[in-house]
PDB file of C-alpha atoms and ligand atoms in Angstrom:
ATOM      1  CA  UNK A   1     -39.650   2.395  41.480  1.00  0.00           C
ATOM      2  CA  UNK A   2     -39.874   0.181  38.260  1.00  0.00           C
ATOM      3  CA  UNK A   3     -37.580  -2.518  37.995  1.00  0.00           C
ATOM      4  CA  UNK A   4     -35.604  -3.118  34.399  1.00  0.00           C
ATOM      5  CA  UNK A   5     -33.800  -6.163  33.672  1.00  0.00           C
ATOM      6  CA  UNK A   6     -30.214  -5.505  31.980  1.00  0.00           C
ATOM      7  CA  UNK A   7     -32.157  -7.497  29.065  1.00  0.00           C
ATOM      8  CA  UNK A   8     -34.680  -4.173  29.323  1.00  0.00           C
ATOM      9  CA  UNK A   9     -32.426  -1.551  29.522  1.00  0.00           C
ATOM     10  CA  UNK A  10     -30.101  -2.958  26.647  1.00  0.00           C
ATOM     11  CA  UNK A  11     -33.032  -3.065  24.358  1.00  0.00           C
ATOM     12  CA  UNK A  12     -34.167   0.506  25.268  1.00  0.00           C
ATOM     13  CA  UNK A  13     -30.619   1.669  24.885  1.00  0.00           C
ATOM     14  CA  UNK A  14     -30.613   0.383  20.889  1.00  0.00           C
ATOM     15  CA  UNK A  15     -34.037   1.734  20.252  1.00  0.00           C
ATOM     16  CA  UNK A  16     -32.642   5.354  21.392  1.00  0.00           C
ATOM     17  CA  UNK A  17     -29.636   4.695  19.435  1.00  0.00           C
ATOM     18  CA  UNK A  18     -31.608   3.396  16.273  1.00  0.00           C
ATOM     19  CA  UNK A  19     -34.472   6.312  16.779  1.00  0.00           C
ATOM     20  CA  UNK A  20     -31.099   8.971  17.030  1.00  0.00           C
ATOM     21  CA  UNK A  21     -30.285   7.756  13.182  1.00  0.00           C
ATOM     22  CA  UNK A  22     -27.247   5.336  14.710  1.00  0.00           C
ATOM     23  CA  UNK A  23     -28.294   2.497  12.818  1.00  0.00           C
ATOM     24  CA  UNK A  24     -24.807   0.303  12.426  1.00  0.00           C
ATOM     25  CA  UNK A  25     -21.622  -0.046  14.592  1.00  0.00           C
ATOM     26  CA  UNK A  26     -18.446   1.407  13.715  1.00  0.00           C
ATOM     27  CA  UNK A  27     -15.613   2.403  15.050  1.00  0.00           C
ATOM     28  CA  UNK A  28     -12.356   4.884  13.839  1.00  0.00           C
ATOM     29  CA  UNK A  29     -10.524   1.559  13.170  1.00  0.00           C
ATOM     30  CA  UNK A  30     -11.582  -0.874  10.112  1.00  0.00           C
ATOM     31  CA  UNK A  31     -12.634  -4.078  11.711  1.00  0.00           C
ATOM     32  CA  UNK A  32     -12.306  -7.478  10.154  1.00  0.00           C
ATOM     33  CA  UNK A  33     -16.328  -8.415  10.105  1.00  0.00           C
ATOM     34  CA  UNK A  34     -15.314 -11.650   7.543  1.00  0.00           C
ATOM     35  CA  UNK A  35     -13.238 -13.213  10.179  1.00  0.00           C
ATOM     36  CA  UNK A  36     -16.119 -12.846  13.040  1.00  0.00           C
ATOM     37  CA  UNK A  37     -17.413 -16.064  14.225  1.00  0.00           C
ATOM     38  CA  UNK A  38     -14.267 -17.777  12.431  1.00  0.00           C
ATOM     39  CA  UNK A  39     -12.273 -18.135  16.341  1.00  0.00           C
ATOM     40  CA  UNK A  40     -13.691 -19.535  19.151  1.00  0.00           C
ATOM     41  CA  UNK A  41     -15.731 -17.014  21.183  1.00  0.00           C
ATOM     42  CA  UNK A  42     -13.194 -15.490  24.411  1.00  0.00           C
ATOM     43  CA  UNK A  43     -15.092 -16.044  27.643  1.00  0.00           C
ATOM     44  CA  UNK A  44     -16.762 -13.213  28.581  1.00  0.00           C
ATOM     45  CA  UNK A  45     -15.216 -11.220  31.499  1.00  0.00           C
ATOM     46  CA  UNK A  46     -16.977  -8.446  33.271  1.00  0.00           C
ATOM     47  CA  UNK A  47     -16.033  -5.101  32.062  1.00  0.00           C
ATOM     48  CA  UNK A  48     -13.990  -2.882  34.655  1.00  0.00           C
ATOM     49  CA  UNK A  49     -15.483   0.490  34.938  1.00  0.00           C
ATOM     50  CA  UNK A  50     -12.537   1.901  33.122  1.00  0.00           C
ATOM     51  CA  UNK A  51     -13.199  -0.824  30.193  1.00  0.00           C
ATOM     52  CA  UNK A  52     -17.024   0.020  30.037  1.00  0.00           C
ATOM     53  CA  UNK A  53     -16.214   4.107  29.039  1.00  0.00           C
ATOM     54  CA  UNK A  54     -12.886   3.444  27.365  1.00  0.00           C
ATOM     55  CA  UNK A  55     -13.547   1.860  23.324  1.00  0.00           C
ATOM     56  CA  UNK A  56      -9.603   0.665  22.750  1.00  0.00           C
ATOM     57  CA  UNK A  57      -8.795  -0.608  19.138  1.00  0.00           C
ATOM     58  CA  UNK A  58      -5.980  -2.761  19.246  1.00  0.00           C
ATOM     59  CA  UNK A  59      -3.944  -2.182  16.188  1.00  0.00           C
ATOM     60  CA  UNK A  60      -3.754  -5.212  13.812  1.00  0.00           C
ATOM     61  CA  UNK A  61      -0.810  -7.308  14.251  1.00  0.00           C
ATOM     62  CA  UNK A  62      -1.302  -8.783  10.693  1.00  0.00           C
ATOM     63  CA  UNK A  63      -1.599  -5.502   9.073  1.00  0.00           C
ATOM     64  CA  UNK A  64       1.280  -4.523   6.322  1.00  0.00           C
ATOM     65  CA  UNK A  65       3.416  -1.955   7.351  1.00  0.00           C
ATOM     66  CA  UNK A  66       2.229   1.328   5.429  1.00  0.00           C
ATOM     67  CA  UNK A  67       5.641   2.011   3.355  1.00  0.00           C
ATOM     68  CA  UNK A  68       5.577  -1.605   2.236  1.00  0.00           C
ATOM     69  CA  UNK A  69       2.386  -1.238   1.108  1.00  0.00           C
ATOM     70  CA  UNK A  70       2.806   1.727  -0.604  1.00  0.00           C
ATOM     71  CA  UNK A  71       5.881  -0.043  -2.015  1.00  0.00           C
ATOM     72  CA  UNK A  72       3.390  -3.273  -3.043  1.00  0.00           C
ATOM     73  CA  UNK A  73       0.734  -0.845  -4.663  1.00  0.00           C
ATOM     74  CA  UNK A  74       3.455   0.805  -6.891  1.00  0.00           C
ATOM     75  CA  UNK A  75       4.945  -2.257  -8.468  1.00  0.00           C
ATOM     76  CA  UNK A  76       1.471  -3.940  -8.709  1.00  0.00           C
ATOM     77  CA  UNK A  77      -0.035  -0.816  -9.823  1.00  0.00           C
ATOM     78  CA  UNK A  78       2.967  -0.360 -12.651  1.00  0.00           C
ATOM     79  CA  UNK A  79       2.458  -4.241 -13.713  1.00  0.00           C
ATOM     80  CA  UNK A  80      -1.020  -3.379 -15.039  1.00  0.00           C
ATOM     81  CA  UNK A  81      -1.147  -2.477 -18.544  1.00  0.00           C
ATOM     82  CA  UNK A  82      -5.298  -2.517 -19.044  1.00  0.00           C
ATOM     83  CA  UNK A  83      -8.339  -1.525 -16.865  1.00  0.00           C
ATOM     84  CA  UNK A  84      -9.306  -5.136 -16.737  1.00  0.00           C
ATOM     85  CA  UNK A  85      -5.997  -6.016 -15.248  1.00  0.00           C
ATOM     86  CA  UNK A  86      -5.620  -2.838 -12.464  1.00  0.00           C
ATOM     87  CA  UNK A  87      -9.655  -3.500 -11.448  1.00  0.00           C
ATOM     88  CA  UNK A  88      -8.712  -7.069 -10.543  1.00  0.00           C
ATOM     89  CA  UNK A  89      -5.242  -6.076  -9.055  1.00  0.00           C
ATOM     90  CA  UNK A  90      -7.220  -3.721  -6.555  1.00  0.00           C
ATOM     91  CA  UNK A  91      -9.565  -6.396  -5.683  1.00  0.00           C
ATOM     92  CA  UNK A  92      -6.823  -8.562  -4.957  1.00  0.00           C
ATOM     93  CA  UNK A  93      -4.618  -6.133  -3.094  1.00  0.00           C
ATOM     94  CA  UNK A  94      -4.573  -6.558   1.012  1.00  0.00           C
ATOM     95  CA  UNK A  95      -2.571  -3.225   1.688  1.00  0.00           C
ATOM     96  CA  UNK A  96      -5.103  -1.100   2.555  1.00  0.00           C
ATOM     97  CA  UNK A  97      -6.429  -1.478   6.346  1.00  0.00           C
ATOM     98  CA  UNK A  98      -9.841  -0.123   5.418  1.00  0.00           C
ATOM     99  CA  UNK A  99     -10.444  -3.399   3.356  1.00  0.00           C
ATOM    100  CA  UNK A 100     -10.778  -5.518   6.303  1.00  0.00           C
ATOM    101  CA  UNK A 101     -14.125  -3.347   7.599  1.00  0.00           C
ATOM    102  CA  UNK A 102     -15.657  -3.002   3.674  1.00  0.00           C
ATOM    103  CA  UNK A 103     -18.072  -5.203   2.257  1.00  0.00           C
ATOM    104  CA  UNK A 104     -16.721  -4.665  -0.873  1.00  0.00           C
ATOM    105  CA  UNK A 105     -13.795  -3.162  -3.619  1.00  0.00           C
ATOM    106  CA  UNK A 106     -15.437   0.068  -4.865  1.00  0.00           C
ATOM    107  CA  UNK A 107     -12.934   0.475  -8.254  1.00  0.00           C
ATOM    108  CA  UNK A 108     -15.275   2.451 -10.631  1.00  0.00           C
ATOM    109  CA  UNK A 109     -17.856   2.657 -12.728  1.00  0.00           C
ATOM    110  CA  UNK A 110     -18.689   4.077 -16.472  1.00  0.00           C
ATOM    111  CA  UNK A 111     -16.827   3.343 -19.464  1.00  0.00           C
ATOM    112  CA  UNK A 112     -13.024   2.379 -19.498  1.00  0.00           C
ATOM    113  CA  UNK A 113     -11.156   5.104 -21.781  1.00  0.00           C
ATOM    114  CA  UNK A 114     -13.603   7.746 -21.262  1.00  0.00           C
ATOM    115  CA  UNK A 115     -12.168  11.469 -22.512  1.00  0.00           C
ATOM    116  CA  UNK A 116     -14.023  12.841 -18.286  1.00  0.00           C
ATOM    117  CA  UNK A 117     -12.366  11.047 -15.900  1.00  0.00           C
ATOM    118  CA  UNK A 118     -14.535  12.221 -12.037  1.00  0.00           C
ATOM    119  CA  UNK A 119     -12.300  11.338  -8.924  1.00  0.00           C
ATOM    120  CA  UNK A 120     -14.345  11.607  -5.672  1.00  0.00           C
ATOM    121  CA  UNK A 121     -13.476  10.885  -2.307  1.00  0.00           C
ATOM    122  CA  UNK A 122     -14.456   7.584  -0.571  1.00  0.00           C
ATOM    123  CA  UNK A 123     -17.049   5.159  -0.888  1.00  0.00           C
ATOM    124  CA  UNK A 124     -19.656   5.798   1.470  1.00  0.00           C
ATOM    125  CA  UNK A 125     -22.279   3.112   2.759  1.00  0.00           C
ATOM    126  CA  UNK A 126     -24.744   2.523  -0.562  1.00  0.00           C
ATOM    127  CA  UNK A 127     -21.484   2.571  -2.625  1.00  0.00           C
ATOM    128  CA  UNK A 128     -19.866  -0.356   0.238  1.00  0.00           C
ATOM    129  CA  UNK A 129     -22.811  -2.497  -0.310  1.00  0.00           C
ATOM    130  CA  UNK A 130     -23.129  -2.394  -4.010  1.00  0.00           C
ATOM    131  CA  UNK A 131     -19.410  -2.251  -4.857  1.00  0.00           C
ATOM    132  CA  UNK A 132     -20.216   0.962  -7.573  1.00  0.00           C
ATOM    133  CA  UNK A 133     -18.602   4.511  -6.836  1.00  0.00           C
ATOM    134  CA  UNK A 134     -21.634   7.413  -6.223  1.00  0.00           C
ATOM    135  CA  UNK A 135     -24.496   5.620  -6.038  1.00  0.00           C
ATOM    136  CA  UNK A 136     -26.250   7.408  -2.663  1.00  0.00           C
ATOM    137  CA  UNK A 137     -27.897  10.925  -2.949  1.00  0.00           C
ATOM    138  CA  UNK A 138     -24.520  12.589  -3.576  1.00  0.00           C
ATOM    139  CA  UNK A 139     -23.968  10.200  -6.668  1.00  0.00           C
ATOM    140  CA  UNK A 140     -27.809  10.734  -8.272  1.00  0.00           C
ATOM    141  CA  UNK A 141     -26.696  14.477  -7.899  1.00  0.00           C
ATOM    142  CA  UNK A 142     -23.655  14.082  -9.700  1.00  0.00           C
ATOM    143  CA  UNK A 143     -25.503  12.025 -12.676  1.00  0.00           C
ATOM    144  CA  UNK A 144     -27.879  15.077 -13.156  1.00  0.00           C
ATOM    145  CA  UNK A 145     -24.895  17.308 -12.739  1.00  0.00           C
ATOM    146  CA  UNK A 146     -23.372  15.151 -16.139  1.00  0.00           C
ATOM    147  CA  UNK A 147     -26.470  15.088 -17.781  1.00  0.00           C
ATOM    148  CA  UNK A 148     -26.302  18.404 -18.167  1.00  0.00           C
ATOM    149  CA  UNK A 149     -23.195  18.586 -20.073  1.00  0.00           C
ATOM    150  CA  UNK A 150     -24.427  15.641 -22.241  1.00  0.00           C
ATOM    151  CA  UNK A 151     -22.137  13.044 -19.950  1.00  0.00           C
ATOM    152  CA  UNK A 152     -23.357   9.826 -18.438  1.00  0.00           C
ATOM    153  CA  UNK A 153     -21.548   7.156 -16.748  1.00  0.00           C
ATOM    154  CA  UNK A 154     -23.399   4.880 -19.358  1.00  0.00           C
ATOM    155  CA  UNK A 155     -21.898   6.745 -22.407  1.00  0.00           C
ATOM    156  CA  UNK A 156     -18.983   8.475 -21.891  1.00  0.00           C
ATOM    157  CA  UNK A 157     -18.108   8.962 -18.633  1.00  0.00           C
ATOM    158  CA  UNK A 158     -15.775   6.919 -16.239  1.00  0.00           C
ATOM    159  CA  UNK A 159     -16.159   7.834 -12.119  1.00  0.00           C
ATOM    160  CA  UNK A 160     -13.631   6.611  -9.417  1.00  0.00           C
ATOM    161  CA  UNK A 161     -12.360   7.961  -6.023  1.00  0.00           C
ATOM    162  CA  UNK A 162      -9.030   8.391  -4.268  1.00  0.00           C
ATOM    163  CA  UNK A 163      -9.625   5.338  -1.866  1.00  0.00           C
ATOM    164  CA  UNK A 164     -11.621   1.718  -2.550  1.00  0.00           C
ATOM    165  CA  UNK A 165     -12.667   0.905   0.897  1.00  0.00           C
ATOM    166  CA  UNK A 166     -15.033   2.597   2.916  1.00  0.00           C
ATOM    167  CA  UNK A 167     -13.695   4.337   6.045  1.00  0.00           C
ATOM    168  CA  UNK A 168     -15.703   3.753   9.244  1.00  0.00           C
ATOM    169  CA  UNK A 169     -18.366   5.727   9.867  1.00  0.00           C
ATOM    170  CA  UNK A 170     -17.485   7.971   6.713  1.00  0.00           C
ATOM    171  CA  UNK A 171     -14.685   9.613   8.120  1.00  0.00           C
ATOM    172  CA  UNK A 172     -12.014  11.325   6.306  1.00  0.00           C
ATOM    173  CA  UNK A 173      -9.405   8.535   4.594  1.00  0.00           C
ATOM    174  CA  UNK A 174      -6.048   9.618   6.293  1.00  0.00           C
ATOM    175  CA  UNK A 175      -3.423  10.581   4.752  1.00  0.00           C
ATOM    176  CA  UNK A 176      -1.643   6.879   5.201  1.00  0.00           C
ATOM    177  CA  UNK A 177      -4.584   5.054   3.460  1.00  0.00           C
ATOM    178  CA  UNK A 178      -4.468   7.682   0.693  1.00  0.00           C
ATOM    179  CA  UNK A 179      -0.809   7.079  -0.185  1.00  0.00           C
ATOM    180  CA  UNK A 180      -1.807   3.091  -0.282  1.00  0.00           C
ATOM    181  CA  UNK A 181      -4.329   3.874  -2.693  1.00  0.00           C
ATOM    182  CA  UNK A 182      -2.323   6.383  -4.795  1.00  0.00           C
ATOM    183  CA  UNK A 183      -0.445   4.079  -7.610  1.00  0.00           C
ATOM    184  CA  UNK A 184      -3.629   2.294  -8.654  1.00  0.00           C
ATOM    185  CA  UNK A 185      -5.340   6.059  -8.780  1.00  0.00           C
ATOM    186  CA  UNK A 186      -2.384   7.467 -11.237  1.00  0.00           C
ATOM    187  CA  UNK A 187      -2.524   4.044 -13.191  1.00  0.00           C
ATOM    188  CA  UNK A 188      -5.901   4.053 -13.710  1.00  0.00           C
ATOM    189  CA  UNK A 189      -5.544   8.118 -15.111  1.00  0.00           C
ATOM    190  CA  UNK A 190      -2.676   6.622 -17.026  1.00  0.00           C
ATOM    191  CA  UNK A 191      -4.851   3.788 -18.502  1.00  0.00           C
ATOM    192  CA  UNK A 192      -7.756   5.791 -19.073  1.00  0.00           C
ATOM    193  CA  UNK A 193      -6.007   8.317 -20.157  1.00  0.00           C
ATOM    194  CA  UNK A 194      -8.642  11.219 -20.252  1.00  0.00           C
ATOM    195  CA  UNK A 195      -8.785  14.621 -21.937  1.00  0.00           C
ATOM    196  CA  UNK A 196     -10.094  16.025 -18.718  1.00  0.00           C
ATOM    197  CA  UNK A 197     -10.188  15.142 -15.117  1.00  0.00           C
ATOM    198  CA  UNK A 198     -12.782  16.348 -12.505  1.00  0.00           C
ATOM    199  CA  UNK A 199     -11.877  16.507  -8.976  1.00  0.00           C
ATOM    200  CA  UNK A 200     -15.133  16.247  -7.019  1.00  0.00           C
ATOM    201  CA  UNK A 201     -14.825  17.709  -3.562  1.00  0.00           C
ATOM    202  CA  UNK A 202     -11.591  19.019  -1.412  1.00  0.00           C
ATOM    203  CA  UNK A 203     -10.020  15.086  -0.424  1.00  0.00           C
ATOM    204  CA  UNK A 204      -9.085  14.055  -3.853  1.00  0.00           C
ATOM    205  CA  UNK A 205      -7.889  17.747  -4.573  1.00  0.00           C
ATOM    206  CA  UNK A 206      -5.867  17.247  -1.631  1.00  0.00           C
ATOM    207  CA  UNK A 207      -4.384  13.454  -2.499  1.00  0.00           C
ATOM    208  CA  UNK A 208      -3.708  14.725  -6.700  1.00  0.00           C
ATOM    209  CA  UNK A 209      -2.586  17.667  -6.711  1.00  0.00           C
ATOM    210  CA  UNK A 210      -1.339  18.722  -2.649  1.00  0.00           C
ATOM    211  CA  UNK A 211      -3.227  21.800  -2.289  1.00  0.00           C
ATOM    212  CA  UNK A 212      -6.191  22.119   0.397  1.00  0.00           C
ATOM    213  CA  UNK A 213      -8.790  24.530   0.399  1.00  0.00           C
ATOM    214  CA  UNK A 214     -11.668  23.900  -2.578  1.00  0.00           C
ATOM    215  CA  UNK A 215     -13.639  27.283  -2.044  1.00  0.00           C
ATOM    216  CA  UNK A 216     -10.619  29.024  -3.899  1.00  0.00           C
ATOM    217  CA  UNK A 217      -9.247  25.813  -5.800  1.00  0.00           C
ATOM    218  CA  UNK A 218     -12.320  25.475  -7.437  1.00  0.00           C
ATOM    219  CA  UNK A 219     -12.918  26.220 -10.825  1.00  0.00           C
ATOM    220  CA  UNK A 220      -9.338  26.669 -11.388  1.00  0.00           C
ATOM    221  CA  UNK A 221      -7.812  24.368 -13.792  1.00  0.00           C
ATOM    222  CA  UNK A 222      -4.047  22.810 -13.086  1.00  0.00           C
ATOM    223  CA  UNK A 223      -2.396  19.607 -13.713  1.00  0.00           C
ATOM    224  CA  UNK A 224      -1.922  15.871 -12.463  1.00  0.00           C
ATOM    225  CA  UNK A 225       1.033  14.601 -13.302  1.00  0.00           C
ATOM    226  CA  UNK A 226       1.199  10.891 -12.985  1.00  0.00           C
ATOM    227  CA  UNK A 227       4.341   8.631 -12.836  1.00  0.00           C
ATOM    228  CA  UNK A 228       4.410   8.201 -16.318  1.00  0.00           C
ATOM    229  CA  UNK A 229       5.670  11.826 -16.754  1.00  0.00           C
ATOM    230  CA  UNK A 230       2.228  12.488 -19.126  1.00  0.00           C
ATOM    231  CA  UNK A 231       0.327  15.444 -17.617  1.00  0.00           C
ATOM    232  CA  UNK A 232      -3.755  15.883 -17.365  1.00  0.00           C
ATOM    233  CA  UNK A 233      -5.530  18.573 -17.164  1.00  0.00           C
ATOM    234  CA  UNK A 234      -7.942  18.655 -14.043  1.00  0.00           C
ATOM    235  CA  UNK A 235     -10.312  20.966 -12.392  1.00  0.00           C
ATOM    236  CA  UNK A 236     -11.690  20.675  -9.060  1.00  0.00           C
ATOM    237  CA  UNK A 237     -15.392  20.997  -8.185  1.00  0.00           C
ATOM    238  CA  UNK A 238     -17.690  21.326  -5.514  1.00  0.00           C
ATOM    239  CA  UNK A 239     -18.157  17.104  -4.051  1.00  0.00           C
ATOM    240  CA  UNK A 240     -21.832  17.001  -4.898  1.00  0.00           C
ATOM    241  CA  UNK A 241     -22.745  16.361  -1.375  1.00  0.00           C
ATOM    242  CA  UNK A 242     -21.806  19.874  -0.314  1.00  0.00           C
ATOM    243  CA  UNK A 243     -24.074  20.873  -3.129  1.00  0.00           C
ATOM    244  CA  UNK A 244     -26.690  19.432  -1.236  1.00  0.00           C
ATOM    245  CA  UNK A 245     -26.147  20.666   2.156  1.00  0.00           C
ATOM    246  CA  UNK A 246     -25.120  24.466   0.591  1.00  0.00           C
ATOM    247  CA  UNK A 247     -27.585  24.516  -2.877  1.00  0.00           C
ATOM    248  CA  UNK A 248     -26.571  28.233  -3.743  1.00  0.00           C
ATOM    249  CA  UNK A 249     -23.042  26.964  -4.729  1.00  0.00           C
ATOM    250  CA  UNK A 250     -25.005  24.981  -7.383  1.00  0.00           C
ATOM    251  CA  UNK A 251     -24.468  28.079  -9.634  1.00  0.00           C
ATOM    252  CA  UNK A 252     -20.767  27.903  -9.263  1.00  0.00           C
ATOM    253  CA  UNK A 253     -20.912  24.033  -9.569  1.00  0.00           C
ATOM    254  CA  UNK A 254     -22.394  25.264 -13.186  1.00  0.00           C
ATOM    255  CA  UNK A 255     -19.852  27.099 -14.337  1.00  0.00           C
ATOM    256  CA  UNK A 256     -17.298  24.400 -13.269  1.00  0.00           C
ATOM    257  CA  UNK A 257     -19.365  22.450 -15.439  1.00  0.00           C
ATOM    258  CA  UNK A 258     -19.383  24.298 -18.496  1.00  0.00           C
ATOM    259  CA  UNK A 259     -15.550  25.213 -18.345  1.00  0.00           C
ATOM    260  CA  UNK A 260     -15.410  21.442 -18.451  1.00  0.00           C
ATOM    261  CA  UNK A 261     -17.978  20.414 -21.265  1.00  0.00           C
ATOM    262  CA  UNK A 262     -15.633  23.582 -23.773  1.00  0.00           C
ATOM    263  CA  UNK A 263     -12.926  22.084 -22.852  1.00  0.00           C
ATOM    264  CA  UNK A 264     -13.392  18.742 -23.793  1.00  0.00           C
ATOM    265  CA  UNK A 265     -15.206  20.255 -26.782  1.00  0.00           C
ATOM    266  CA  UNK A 266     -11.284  21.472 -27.714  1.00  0.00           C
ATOM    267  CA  UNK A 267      -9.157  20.197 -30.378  1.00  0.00           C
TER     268      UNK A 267
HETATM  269  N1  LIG B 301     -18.715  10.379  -2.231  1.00  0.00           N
HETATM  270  C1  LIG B 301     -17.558  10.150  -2.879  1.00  0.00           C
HETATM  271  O1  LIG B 301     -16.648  10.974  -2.855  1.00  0.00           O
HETATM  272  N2  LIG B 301     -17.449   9.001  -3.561  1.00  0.00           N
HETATM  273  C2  LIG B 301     -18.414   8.099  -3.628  1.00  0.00           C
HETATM  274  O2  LIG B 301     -18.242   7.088  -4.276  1.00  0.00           O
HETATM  275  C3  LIG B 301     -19.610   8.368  -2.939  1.00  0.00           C
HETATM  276  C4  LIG B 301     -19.744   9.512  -2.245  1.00  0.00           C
END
């Protein structure tokens, strides 16, 4: 038999993981990467067996309790009177859990005061390293998707999400990090104040407007209203990554699409 150093079998075990597409370490709790390497490394003690199958993530002592920092996110979110103002308040805000595993604030991107306001989901991993919402395959779709209706994020469009920090490993935002995230969301509809909103996918359907279930949601216009009182029209659409798992919904995605452009169109 063929003898493999630990050294070996640890370097054959990352080549399988890398060659299976597991190219990054996450787990279903935001880690603080920043403050890695900042304490003094813990000696290292030899796993029990129980230790070696059992990943335990130690909830964060320093972490704001989540009705406080819903409570913080409201008043800060209320303080801001321009886009400027509620981009740098998010930046600065520490509520949110999933900030301490980001590599960066993923606000928006387009043009402040646009009449087409898009809210998507989550920033996924090309939007967490360049800080811009929809910027990965899903996002490229989406830009031809506006192009069609004569919309660009570099004319006349402004494109957000429901939550600013990536999740780990792309799952779903719970419903905890969601409410966190909510009063900058309605402040920034409030601020931009568009003639129409697009809901891209079932999550921010879900967070705006409490309803679940986009195959019948879609294409069916209702109404946001934010804290203000004022009330926006918004339609929910396919999330452009479905399109591109399930292409034959494109043709709904269309008509979405035009409902939108004739609306805006309106008086
Ligand atoms: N999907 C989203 O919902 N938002 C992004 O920013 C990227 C992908």
């Amino acid at each position: 038999m063929v003898e493999v150093s630990e050294q070996q079998a640890a370097i054959a075990l990352l080549r399988w993981y890398a060659d299976m597409g597991i190219d990054e370490a996450v787990a279903t709790s935001p880690a603080d990467l920043k403050s890695w390497g900042a304490k003094p490394a813990a000696p290292i003690a030899k796993p029990s067996a129980a230790a070696a199958t059992t990943p335990v993530f130690e909830p964060d002592d320093d972490a704001v309790p989540a009705d406080e920092a819903i409570a913080q996110a409201k008043k800060i979110a209320a303080a801001c009177a321009t886009y400027e103002t509620l981009e740098a308040a998010v930046k600065e805000f520490d509520g949110c859990p999933l900030k301490a595993g980001a590599k960066n604030t993923v606000f928006a991107d387009g043009i402040p005061g646009s009449d087409l306001l898009i809210i998507g989901e989550a920033p996924g991993r090309d939007e967490d390293r360049t800080g811009k919402p929809f910027v990965g395959r899903a996002g490229q779709l989406l830009d031809k998707m506006l192009a069609a209706i004569d919309r660009s994020r570099t004319e006349n469009t402004l494109i957000s999400n429901v939550i600013y920090w990536r999740p780990p490993g792309n799952r779903t935002p719970s419903q905890i990090e969601t409410a966190i995230c909510r009063p900058f969301v309605e402040r920034l509809i409030e601020i931009t104040d568009p003639k129409v909103i697009m809901l891209a996918g079932g999550a921010p359907m879900q967070a705006l407007l409490g309803i679940t279930g986009i195959m019948r949601a879609r294409g069916v216009w209702r109404e946001i209203e934010t804290p203000s009182g004022k009330r926006y029209p918004a339609l929910p659409i396919f999330h452009p990554a479905f399109l591109l798992r399930q292409p034959a919904n494109k043709r709904l995605a269309w008509a979405d699409l035009q409902a939108v452009q004739t609306r805006l169109r309106e008086d």
